[in-house]
CSV table of C-alpha atoms and ligand atoms in Angstrom, one decimal:
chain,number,residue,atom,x,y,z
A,1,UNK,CA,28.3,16.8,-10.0
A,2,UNK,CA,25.0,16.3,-8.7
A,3,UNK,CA,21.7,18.1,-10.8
A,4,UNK,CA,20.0,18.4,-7.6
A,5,UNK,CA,22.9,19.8,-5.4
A,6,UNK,CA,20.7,22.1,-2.8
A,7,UNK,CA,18.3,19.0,-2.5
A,8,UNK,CA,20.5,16.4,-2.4
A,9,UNK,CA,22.0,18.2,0.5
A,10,UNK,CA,18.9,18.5,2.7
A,11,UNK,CA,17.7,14.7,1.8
A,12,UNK,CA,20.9,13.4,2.5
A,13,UNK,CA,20.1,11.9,6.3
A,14,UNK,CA,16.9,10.9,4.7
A,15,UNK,CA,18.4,9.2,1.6
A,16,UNK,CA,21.6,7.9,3.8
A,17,UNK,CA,18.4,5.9,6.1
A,18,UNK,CA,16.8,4.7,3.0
A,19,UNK,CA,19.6,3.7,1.1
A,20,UNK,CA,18.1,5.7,-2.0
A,21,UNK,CA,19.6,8.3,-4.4
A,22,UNK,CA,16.4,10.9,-3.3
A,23,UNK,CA,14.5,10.8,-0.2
A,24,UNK,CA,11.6,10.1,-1.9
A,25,UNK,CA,9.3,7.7,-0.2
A,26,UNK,CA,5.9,6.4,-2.2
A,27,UNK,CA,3.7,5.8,0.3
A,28,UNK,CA,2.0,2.3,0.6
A,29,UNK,CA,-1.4,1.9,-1.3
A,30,UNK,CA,-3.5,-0.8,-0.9
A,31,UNK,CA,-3.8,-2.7,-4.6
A,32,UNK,CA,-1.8,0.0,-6.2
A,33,UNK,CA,1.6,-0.5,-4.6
A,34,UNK,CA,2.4,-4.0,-5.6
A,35,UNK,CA,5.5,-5.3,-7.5
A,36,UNK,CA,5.2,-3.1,-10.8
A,37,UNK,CA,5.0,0.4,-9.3
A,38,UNK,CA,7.2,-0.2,-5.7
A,39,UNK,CA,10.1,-2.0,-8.1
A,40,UNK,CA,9.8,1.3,-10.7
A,41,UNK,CA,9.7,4.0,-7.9
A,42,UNK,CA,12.6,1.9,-6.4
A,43,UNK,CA,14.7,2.3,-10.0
A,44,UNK,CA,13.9,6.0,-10.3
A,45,UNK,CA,16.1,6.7,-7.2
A,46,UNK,CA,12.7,6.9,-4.6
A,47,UNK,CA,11.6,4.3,-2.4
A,48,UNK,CA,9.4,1.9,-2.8
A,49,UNK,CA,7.2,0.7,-0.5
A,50,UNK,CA,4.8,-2.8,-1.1
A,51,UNK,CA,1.4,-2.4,0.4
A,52,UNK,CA,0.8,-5.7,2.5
A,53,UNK,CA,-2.9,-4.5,3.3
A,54,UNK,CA,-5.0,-7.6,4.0
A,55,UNK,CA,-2.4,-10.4,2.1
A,56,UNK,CA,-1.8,-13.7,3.6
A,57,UNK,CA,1.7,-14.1,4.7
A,58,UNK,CA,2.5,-16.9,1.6
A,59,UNK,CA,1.4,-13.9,-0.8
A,60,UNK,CA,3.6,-11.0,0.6
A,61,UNK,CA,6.1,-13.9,0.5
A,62,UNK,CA,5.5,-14.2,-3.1
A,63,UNK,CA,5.2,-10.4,-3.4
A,64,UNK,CA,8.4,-9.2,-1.8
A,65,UNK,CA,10.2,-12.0,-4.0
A,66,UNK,CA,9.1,-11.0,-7.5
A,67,UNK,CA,10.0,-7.3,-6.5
A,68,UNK,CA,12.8,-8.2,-5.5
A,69,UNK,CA,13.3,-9.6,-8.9
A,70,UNK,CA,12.2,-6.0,-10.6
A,71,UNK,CA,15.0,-4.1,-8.9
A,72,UNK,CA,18.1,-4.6,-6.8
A,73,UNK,CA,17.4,-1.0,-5.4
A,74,UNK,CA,16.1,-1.0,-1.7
A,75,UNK,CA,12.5,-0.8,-0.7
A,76,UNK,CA,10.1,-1.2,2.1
A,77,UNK,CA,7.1,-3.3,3.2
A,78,UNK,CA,4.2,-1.5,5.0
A,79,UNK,CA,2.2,-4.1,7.0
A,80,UNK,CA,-1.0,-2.7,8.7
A,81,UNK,CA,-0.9,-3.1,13.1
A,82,UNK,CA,-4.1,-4.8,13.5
A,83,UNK,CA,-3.3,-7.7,10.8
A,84,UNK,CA,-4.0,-10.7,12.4
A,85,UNK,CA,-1.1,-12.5,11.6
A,86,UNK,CA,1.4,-9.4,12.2
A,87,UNK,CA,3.8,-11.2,14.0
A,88,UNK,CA,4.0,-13.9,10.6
A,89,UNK,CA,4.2,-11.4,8.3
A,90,UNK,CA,7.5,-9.9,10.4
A,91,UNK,CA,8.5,-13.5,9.9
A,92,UNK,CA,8.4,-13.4,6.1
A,93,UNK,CA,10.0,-9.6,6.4
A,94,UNK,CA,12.7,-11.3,8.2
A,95,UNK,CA,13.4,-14.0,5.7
A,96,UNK,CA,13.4,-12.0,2.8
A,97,UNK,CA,15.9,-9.5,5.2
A,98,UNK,CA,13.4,-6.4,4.1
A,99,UNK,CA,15.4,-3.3,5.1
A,100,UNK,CA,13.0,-1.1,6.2
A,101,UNK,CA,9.1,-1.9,7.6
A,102,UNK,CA,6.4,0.2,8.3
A,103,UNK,CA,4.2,-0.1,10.8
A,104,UNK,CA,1.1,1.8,9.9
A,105,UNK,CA,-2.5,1.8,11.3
A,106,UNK,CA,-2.5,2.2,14.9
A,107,UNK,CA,0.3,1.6,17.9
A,108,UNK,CA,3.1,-0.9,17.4
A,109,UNK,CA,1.6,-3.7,19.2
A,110,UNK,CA,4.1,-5.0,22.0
A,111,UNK,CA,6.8,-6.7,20.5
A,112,UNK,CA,6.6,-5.7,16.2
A,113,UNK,CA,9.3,-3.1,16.8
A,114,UNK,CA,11.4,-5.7,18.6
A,115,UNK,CA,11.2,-8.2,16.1
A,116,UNK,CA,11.8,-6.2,13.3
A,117,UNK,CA,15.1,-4.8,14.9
A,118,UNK,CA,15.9,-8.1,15.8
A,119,UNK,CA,16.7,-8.8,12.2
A,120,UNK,CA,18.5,-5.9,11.5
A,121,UNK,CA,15.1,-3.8,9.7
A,122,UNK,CA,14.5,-0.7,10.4
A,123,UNK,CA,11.7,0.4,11.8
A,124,UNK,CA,9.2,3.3,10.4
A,125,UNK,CA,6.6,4.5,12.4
A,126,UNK,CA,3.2,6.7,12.5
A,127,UNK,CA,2.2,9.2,14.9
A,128,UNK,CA,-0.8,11.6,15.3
A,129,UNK,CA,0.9,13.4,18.3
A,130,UNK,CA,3.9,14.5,19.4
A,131,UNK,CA,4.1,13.2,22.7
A,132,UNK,CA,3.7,9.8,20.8
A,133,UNK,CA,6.1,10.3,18.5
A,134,UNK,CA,8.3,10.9,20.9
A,135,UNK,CA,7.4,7.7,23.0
A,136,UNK,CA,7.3,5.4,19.6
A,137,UNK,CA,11.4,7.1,19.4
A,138,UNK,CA,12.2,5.9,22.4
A,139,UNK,CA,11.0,2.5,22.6
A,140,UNK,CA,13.3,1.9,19.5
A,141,UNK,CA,11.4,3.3,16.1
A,142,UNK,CA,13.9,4.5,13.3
A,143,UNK,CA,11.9,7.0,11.8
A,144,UNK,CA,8.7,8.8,11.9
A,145,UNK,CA,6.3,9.9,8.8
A,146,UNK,CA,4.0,12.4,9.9
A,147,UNK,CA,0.9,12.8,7.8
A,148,UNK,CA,-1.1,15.3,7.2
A,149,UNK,CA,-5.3,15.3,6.6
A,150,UNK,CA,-4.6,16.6,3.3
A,151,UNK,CA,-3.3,12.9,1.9
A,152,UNK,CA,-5.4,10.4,0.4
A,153,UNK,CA,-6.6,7.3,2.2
A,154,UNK,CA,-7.3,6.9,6.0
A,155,UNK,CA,-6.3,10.3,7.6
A,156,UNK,CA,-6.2,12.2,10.8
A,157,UNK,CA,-7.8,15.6,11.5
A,158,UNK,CA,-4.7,17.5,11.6
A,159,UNK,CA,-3.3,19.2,8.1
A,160,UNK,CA,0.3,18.7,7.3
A,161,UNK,CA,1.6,22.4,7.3
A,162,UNK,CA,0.7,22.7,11.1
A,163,UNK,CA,1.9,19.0,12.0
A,164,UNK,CA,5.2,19.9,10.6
A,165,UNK,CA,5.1,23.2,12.3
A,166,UNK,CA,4.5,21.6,15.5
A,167,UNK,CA,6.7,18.8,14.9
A,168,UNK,CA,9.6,19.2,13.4
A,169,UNK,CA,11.3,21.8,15.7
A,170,UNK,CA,11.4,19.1,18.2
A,171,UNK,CA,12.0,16.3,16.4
A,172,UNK,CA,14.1,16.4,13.0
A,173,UNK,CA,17.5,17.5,14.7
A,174,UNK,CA,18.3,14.5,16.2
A,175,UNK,CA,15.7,11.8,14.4
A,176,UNK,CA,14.5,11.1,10.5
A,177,UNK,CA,11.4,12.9,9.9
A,178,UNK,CA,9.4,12.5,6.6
A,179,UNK,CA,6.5,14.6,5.7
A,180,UNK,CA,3.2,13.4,3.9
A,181,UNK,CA,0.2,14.5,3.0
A,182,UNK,CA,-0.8,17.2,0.0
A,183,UNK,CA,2.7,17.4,-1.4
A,184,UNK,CA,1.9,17.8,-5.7
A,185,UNK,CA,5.0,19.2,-6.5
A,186,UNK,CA,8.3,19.8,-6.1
A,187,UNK,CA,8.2,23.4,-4.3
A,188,UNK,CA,6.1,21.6,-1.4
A,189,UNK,CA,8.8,19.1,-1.3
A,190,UNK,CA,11.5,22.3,-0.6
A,191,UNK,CA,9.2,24.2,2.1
A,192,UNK,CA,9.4,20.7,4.1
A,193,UNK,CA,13.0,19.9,3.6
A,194,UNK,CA,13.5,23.8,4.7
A,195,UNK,CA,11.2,23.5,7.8
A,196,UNK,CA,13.7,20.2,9.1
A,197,UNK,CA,12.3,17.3,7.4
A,198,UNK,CA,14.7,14.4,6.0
A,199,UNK,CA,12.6,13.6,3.5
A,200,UNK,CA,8.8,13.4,1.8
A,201,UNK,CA,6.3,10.5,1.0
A,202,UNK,CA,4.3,10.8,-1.8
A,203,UNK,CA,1.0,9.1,-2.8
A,204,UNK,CA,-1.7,10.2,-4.7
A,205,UNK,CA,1.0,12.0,-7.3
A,206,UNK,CA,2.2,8.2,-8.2
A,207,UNK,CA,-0.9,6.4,-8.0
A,208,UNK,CA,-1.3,6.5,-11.9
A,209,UNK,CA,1.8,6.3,-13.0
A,210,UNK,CA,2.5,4.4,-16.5
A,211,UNK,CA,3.4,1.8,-14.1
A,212,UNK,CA,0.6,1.7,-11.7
A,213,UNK,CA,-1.7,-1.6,-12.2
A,214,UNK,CA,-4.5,0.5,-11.4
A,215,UNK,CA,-7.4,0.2,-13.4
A,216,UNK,CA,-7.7,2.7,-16.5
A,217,UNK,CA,-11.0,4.0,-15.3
A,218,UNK,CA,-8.9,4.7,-12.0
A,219,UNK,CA,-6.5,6.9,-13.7
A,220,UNK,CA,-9.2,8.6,-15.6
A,221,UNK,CA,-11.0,9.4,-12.0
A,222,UNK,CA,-8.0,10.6,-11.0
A,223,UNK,CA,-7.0,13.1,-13.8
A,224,UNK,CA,-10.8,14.2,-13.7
A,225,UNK,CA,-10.9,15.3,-10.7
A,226,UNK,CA,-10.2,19.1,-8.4
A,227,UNK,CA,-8.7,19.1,-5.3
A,228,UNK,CA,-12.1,19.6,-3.6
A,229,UNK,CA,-12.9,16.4,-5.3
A,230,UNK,CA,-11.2,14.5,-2.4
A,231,UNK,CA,-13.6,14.5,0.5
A,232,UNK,CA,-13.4,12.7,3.6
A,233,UNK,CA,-16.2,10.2,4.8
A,234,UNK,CA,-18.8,12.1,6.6
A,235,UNK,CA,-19.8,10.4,10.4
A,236,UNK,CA,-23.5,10.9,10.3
A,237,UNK,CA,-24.5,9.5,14.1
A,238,UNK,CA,-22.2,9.9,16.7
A,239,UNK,CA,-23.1,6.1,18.1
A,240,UNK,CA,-21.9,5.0,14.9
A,241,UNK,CA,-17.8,5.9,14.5
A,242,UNK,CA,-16.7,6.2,10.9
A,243,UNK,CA,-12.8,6.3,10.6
A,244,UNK,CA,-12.3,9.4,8.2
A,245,UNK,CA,-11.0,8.2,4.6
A,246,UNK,CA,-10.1,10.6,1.9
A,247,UNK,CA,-11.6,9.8,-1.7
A,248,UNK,CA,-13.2,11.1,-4.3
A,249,UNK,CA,-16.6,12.1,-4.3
A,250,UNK,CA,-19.1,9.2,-6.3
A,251,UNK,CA,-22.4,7.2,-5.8
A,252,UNK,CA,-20.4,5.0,-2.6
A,253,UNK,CA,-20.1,8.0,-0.8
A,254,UNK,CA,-23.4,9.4,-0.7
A,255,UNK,CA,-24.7,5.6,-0.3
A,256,UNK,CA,-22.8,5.3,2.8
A,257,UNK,CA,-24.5,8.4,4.0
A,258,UNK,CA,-27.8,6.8,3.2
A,259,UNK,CA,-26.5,3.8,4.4
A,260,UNK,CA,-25.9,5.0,8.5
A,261,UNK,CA,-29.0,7.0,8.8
A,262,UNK,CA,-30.9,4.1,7.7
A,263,UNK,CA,-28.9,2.1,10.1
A,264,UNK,CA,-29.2,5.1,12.6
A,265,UNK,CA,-32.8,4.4,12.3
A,266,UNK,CA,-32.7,0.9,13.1
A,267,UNK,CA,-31.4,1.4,16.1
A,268,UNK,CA,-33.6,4.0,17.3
A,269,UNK,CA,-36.2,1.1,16.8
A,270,UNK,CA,-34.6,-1.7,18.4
A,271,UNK,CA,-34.3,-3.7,15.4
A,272,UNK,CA,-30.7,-4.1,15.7
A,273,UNK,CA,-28.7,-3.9,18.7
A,274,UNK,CA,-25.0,-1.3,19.1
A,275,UNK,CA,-22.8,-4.2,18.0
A,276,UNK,CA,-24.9,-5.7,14.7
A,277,UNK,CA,-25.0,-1.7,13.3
A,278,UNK,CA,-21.4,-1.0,13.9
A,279,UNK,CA,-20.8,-4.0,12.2
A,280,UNK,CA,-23.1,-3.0,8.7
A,281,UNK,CA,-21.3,0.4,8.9
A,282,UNK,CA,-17.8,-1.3,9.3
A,283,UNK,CA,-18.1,-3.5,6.4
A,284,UNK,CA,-20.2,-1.3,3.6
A,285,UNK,CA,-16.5,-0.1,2.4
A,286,UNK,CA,-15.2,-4.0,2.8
A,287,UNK,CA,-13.3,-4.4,-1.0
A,288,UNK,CA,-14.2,-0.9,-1.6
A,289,UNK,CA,-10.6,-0.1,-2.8
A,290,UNK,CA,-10.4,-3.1,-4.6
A,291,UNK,CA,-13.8,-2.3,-6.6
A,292,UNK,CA,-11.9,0.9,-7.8
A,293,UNK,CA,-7.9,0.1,-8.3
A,294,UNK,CA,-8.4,-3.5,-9.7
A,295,UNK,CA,-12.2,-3.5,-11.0
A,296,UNK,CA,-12.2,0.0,-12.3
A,297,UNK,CA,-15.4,0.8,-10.7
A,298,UNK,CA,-15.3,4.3,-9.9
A,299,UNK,CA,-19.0,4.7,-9.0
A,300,UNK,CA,-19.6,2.3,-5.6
A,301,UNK,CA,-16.0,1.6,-5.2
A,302,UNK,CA,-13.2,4.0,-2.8
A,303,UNK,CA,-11.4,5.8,-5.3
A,304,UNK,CA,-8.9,6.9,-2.5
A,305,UNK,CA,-6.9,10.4,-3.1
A,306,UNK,CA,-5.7,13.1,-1.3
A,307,UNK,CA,-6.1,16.8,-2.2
A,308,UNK,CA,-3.0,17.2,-4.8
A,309,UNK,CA,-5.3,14.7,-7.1
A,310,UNK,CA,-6.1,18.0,-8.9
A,311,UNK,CA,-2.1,18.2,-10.2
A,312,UNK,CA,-2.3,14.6,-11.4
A,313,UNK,CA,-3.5,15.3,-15.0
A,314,UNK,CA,-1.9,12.6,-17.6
A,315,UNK,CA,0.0,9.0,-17.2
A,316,UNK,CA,3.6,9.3,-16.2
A,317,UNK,CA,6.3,6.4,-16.1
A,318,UNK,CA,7.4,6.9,-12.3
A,319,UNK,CA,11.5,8.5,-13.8
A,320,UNK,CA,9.5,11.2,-15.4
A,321,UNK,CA,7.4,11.8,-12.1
A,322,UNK,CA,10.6,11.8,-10.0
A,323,UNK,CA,12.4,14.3,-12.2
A,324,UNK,CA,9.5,16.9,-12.3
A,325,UNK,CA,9.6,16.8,-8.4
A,326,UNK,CA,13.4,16.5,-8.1
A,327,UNK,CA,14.0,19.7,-10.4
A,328,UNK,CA,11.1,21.8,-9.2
A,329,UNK,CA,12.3,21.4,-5.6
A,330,UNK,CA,16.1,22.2,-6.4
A,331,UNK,CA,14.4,25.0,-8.2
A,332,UNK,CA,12.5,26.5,-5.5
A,333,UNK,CA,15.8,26.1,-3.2
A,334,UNK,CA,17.5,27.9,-5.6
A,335,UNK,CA,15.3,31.1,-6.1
A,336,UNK,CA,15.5,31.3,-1.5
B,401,FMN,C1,-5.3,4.8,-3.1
B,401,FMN,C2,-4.5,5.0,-1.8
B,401,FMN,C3,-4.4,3.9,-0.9
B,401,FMN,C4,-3.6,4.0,0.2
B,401,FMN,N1,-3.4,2.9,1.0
B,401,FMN,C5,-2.6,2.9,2.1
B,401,FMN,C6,-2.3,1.8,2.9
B,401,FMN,O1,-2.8,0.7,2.5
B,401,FMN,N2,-1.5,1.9,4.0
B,401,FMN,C7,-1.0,3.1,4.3
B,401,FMN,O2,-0.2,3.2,5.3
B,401,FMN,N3,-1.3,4.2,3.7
B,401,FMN,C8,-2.1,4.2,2.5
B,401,FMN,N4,-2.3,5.3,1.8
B,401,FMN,C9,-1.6,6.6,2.2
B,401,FMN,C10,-0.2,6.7,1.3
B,401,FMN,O3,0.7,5.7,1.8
B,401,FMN,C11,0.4,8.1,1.5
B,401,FMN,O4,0.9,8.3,2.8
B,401,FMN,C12,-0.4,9.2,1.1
B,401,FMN,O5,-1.0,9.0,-0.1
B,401,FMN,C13,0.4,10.5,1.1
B,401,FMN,O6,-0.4,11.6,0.9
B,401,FMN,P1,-0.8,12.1,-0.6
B,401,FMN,O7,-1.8,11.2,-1.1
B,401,FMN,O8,-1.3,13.5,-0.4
B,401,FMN,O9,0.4,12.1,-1.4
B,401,FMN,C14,-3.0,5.3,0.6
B,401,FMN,C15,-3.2,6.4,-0.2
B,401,FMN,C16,-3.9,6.3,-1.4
B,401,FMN,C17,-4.1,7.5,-2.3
């Protein structure tokens, strides 16, 4: 007998994809979801999921193999579209026989989704609207997470309560839906599973777990902070695109304000041309996240989190995270 009957009954398509006890994804975060965390979320019944980010294809090689050695549970690799060497890192997926990959960041580019199926991974996807979701089903993805503006890291403008309105009455009876974005605890996990979704991913509410490298002064950020801590980047000139990035508020972000009306007024001069200020804006947050998860600078570095940051008070180990949410959701399900 299950502890988690009501729950376990509405993840079960989710769980059944995933190959997990709970369907329970952590979401990929750059830095943060390496070996230690992805191998622990992986043992606690979720899944894991290693954040390829900007690595090298040797290094995610290295990566997925000491995981791998952490836990004989099944977990994912996220690799970002617009990597370079996408169609390598597929390659190491493929030799390692990954069972699930996630393609976030922008469109499959032609061929990914191919290539993953071709060696029997499944394929999750991304999609800001429907009509693409539905497109991204029928060229062959496996799965779909939508995400909502409420999550932490790069985000689209749309909250997660209406996408999962819109979406999941045409979508989660015949496809695996999961639902991110703003999801603290375990009663948010219920109102998705009751609305049609297979599953949930989770990131912010993991991202200092005991096992989490991140840096201490990280963690400390995090159980600081309010929800209306996590702002999005601000797009001060419209000649000068800023993809939006939830964080929390520090110097960096009010620098990078500084930072594009002084390039904003460069250009109005002529001293640099469209391309050259695009470019400074582009790479003022280059290693941002790095700064913050690995060097602990919290001031001028991206401390990336979504809006539940403000239920993330103490460190956790991952089990004791995935209990909380498991027995507050069954709870919730039971009191409907
Ligand atoms: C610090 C941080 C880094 C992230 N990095 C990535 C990433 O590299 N790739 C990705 O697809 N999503 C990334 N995300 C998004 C998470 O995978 C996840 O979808 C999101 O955190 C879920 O919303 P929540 O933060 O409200 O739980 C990141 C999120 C955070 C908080």
């Amino acid at each position: 007998m299950t502890a988690y009957p009501k729950t376990d009954a509405l993840m079960a398509r989710g769980a059944a994809f995933l190959g997990t006890e709970h369907a329970v994804l952590c979401g990929a975060m750059s830095w943060v979801s390496e070996r230690h965390l992805v191998a622990a979320i992986s043992n606690a019944g979720g899944f894991g999921v290693i954040a390829c980010g900007a690595m090298t294809p040797e290094l995610l090689d290295k990566e997925i193999a000491a995981t791998a050695a952490l836990t004989d549970k099944p977990f994912g690799v996220n690799l970002i579209t617009m990597h370079p060497a996408l169609f390598d890192l597929i390659e190491v997926c493929a030799r390692h026989r990954v069972g699930h990959v996630v393609l976030a960041g922008g469109i499959p580019p032609k061929g990914s989704v191919e290539a993953i199926k071709a060696f029997g991974g499944k394929v999750i996807v991304f999609a800001p609207t429907l009509a693409l979701a539905k497109k991204l089903f029928r060229s062959g993805a496996d799965a779909l997470v939508i995400e909502g503006s409420e999550a932490g890291g790069h985000i689209g403008p749309v909250s997660t309560s209406v996408l999962a309105q819109e979406f999941l009455p045409e979508l989660a009876a015949d496809h695996v839906v999961f639902v991110a974005g703003g999801i603290g605890r375990g009663m948010g996990i219920a109102a998705y599973l009751e609305m049609g979704a297979s599953g949930v991913q989770l990131g912010t509410r993991f991202a200092c777990a005991t096992e989490s490298i991140a840096h201490p002064a990280f963690k400390a950020a995090f159980f600081r902070a309010n929800a209306r801590d996590a702002i999005t980047s601000v797009q001060v000139d419209p000649r000068l695109p800023v993809i939006p990035v939830r964080a929390l508020r520090n110097k960096g972000s009010e620098e990078f304000t500084a930072k594009q009306i002084e390039v904003a007024k460069l250009l109005d001069e002529g001293t640099v041309d469209m391309a050259a200020a695009q470019l400074q804006i582009e790479h003022f947050w280059a290693g941002a996240l790095r700064r913050a998860v690995i060097d602990g600078d919290v001031e001028r570095g991206s401390v990336m989190a979504g809006q539940s940051v403000g239920m993330v008070t103490k460190e956790e180990p991952v089990a004791a995270i995935m209990d909380a949410l498991m027995t507050e959701c069954e709870a919730a399900l039971t009191r409907a």
